[in-house]
Amino acid sequence: MLVRLLYVSRAADPANAEATESILGQSRQHNPQLGITGILCYGGGIFLQAIEGGRNAVSELYGHIQRDTRHKDVVLLHYEEITERRFGGWTMGQVNIAKINTTILLKYSERPELDPYAVSGQVSLALLEELMATASIIGRV
């Protein structure tokens, strides 16, 4: 059974750009063998990530993320059973936050900044899907 999980977290050390690269590198190395795909958006010290795959694999990965010291304030925004993957073309794609038009962020929130803590999971998922359609995605397989 396929599932999609969406969560938000804060970088434990926002000044450490290597942490984001480390998370992406680990994801790209381990996710293919686990059957996990997804997308990660990072900006302003906030991670917004969608993960898709088998229920057990996604659940296990999310548990690992909650214990990962590179994250803090991990919050589950959305979880659903799915019939097909939305992010199947990525082992772990990264949205290039520098290429995002702020009007897209304003469409989904009160201010032109990435803040999934302030909106619903459905709104965050819609934002990710629009960012996929309009922003540069790094890391497609």
mmCIF file of C-alpha atoms in Angstrom:
data_model
loop_
_atom_site.group_PDB
_atom_site.id
_atom_site.type_symbol
_atom_site.label_atom_id
_atom_site.label_comp_id
_atom_site.label_asym_id
_atom_site.label_seq_id
_atom_site.Cartn_x
_atom_site.Cartn_y
_atom_site.Cartn_z
ATOM 1 C CA MET A 1 0.000 0.000 0.000
ATOM 2 C CA LEU A 2 1.352 3.419 -1.017
ATOM 3 C CA VAL A 3 1.156 6.414 1.320
ATOM 4 C CA ARG A 4 2.175 10.063 1.232
ATOM 5 C CA LEU A 5 3.416 11.863 4.321
ATOM 6 C CA LEU A 6 4.025 15.597 4.587
ATOM 7 C CA TYR A 7 5.903 17.147 7.490
ATOM 8 C CA VAL A 8 7.580 20.395 8.467
ATOM 9 C CA SER A 9 10.601 20.933 10.690
ATOM 10 C CA ARG A 10 13.135 23.573 11.567
ATOM 11 C CA ALA A 11 16.844 23.185 10.963
ATOM 12 C CA ALA A 12 18.599 22.650 14.277
ATOM 13 C CA ASP A 13 21.341 24.958 12.972
ATOM 14 C CA PRO A 14 19.981 27.155 10.136
ATOM 15 C CA ALA A 15 23.441 28.606 9.490
ATOM 16 C CA ASN A 16 24.787 25.141 8.632
ATOM 17 C CA ALA A 17 24.166 24.709 4.891
ATOM 18 C CA GLU A 18 25.980 21.384 5.032
ATOM 19 C CA ALA A 19 23.102 19.881 7.049
ATOM 20 C CA THR A 20 20.673 20.347 4.143
ATOM 21 C CA GLU A 21 23.157 18.826 1.702
ATOM 22 C CA SER A 22 23.727 15.964 4.127
ATOM 23 C CA ILE A 23 19.980 15.269 4.385
ATOM 24 C CA LEU A 24 19.629 15.318 0.594
ATOM 25 C CA GLY A 25 22.683 13.125 0.090
ATOM 26 C CA GLN A 26 21.462 10.538 2.595
ATOM 27 C CA SER A 27 17.995 10.553 1.029
ATOM 28 C CA ARG A 28 19.307 10.071 -2.480
ATOM 29 C CA GLN A 29 21.550 7.233 -1.328
ATOM 30 C CA HIS A 30 19.047 5.263 0.782
ATOM 31 C CA ASN A 31 15.585 6.071 -0.624
ATOM 32 C CA PRO A 32 15.816 4.135 -3.917
ATOM 33 C CA GLN A 33 16.452 0.831 -2.145
ATOM 34 C CA LEU A 34 13.518 1.546 0.189
ATOM 35 C CA GLY A 35 11.164 2.485 -2.668
ATOM 36 C CA ILE A 36 10.792 6.013 -1.302
ATOM 37 C CA THR A 37 10.373 9.108 -3.442
ATOM 38 C CA GLY A 38 9.709 12.683 -2.447
ATOM 39 C CA ILE A 39 10.527 16.343 -2.529
ATOM 40 C CA LEU A 40 12.152 18.695 -0.047
ATOM 41 C CA CYS A 41 11.674 22.445 0.145
ATOM 42 C CA TYR A 42 14.038 24.404 2.379
ATOM 43 C CA GLY A 43 14.022 28.114 3.119
ATOM 44 C CA GLY A 44 14.403 30.402 6.085
ATOM 45 C CA GLY A 45 15.541 27.525 8.263
ATOM 46 C CA ILE A 46 12.376 25.505 7.535
ATOM 47 C CA PHE A 47 12.122 22.099 5.866
ATOM 48 C CA LEU A 48 8.882 21.112 4.120
ATOM 49 C CA GLN A 49 9.058 17.557 2.846
ATOM 50 C CA ALA A 50 6.715 15.114 1.133
ATOM 51 C CA ILE A 51 7.655 11.427 1.281
ATOM 52 C CA GLU A 52 5.939 8.660 -0.703
ATOM 53 C CA GLY A 53 6.303 4.912 -0.624
ATOM 54 C CA GLY A 54 5.145 1.795 1.142
ATOM 55 C CA ARG A 55 3.391 2.382 4.472
ATOM 56 C CA ASN A 56 6.026 0.609 6.583
ATOM 57 C CA ALA A 57 8.991 2.227 4.815
ATOM 58 C CA VAL A 58 7.495 5.730 5.095
ATOM 59 C CA SER A 59 6.565 5.196 8.742
ATOM 60 C CA GLU A 60 10.065 3.972 9.575
ATOM 61 C CA LEU A 61 11.685 6.892 7.747
ATOM 62 C CA TYR A 62 9.456 9.428 9.503
ATOM 63 C CA GLY A 63 10.436 7.930 12.869
ATOM 64 C CA HIS A 64 14.088 8.367 11.893
ATOM 65 C CA ILE A 65 13.450 12.002 10.882
ATOM 66 C CA GLN A 66 11.826 12.709 14.259
ATOM 67 C CA ARG A 67 14.980 11.456 16.010
ATOM 68 C CA ASP A 68 17.426 13.183 13.618
ATOM 69 C CA THR A 69 19.335 15.897 15.494
ATOM 70 C CA ARG A 70 19.556 18.045 12.328
ATOM 71 C CA HIS A 71 15.798 18.719 12.737
ATOM 72 C CA LYS A 72 13.722 20.212 15.529
ATOM 73 C CA ASP A 73 10.019 21.046 15.906
ATOM 74 C CA VAL A 74 9.021 18.174 13.574
ATOM 75 C CA VAL A 75 5.255 18.322 12.884
ATOM 76 C CA LEU A 76 3.176 15.921 10.787
ATOM 77 C CA LEU A 77 1.066 18.041 8.431
ATOM 78 C CA HIS A 78 -0.641 15.438 6.245
ATOM 79 C CA TYR A 79 -0.795 11.665 5.805
ATOM 80 C CA GLU A 80 -2.853 9.744 3.266
ATOM 81 C CA GLU A 81 -3.119 6.472 1.402
ATOM 82 C CA ILE A 82 -2.548 7.072 -2.305
ATOM 83 C CA THR A 83 -3.166 5.162 -5.518
ATOM 84 C CA GLU A 84 -0.193 6.703 -7.328
ATOM 85 C CA ARG A 85 2.887 8.741 -6.569
ATOM 86 C CA ARG A 86 2.924 12.470 -7.201
ATOM 87 C CA PHE A 87 6.686 12.736 -6.697
ATOM 88 C CA GLY A 88 7.663 9.474 -8.392
ATOM 89 C CA GLY A 89 10.296 11.096 -10.600
ATOM 90 C CA TRP A 90 12.519 11.954 -7.643
ATOM 91 C CA THR A 91 14.467 9.899 -5.131
ATOM 92 C CA MET A 92 14.529 13.224 -3.288
ATOM 93 C CA GLY A 93 14.107 16.405 -5.276
ATOM 94 C CA GLN A 94 14.912 19.805 -3.826
ATOM 95 C CA VAL A 95 12.956 22.947 -4.631
ATOM 96 C CA ASN A 96 15.309 25.799 -5.476
ATOM 97 C CA ILE A 97 13.914 28.361 -3.026
ATOM 98 C CA ALA A 98 15.894 31.163 -4.715
ATOM 99 C CA LYS A 99 13.769 30.789 -7.858
ATOM 100 C CA ILE A 100 10.377 30.999 -6.155
ATOM 101 C CA ASN A 101 8.183 33.933 -7.079
ATOM 102 C CA THR A 102 6.939 35.437 -3.802
ATOM 103 C CA THR A 103 3.425 35.784 -5.260
ATOM 104 C CA ILE A 104 3.190 31.971 -5.122
ATOM 105 C CA LEU A 105 3.945 32.049 -1.395
ATOM 106 C CA LEU A 106 1.391 34.850 -0.903
ATOM 107 C CA LYS A 107 -1.220 32.754 -2.692
ATOM 108 C CA TYR A 108 -1.074 30.217 0.149
ATOM 109 C CA SER A 109 -0.171 32.261 3.233
ATOM 110 C CA GLU A 110 -0.409 35.638 4.946
ATOM 111 C CA ARG A 111 3.192 36.644 4.216
ATOM 112 C CA PRO A 112 5.539 35.940 1.281
ATOM 113 C CA GLU A 113 7.633 33.422 3.198
ATOM 114 C CA LEU A 114 7.733 29.674 3.629
ATOM 115 C CA ASP A 115 5.863 28.942 6.886
ATOM 116 C CA PRO A 116 3.988 25.613 6.804
ATOM 117 C CA TYR A 117 3.443 25.899 10.583
ATOM 118 C CA ALA A 118 0.907 28.662 9.872
ATOM 119 C CA VAL A 119 -1.234 26.808 7.297
ATOM 120 C CA SER A 120 -2.978 23.446 6.946
ATOM 121 C CA GLY A 121 -1.376 20.307 5.567
ATOM 122 C CA GLN A 122 -3.604 20.479 2.488
ATOM 123 C CA VAL A 123 -2.438 24.041 1.797
ATOM 124 C CA SER A 124 1.207 23.012 2.255
ATOM 125 C CA LEU A 125 0.754 20.113 -0.169
ATOM 126 C CA ALA A 126 -0.880 22.434 -2.727
ATOM 127 C CA LEU A 127 2.048 24.836 -2.328
ATOM 128 C CA LEU A 128 4.564 22.028 -2.913
ATOM 129 C CA GLU A 129 2.719 20.918 -6.032
ATOM 130 C CA GLU A 130 2.684 24.472 -7.395
ATOM 131 C CA LEU A 131 6.357 24.904 -6.583
ATOM 132 C CA MET A 132 7.040 21.689 -8.477
ATOM 133 C CA ALA A 133 5.249 23.098 -11.494
ATOM 134 C CA THR A 134 6.913 26.533 -11.408
ATOM 135 C CA ALA A 135 10.270 26.324 -9.610
ATOM 136 C CA SER A 136 13.530 24.702 -10.521
ATOM 137 C CA ILE A 137 13.733 21.189 -9.083
ATOM 138 C CA ILE A 138 17.178 19.823 -8.310
ATOM 139 C CA GLY A 139 17.864 16.101 -8.047
ATOM 140 C CA ARG A 140 15.400 14.477 -10.423
ATOM 141 C CA VAL A 141 16.290 10.871 -11.259
#
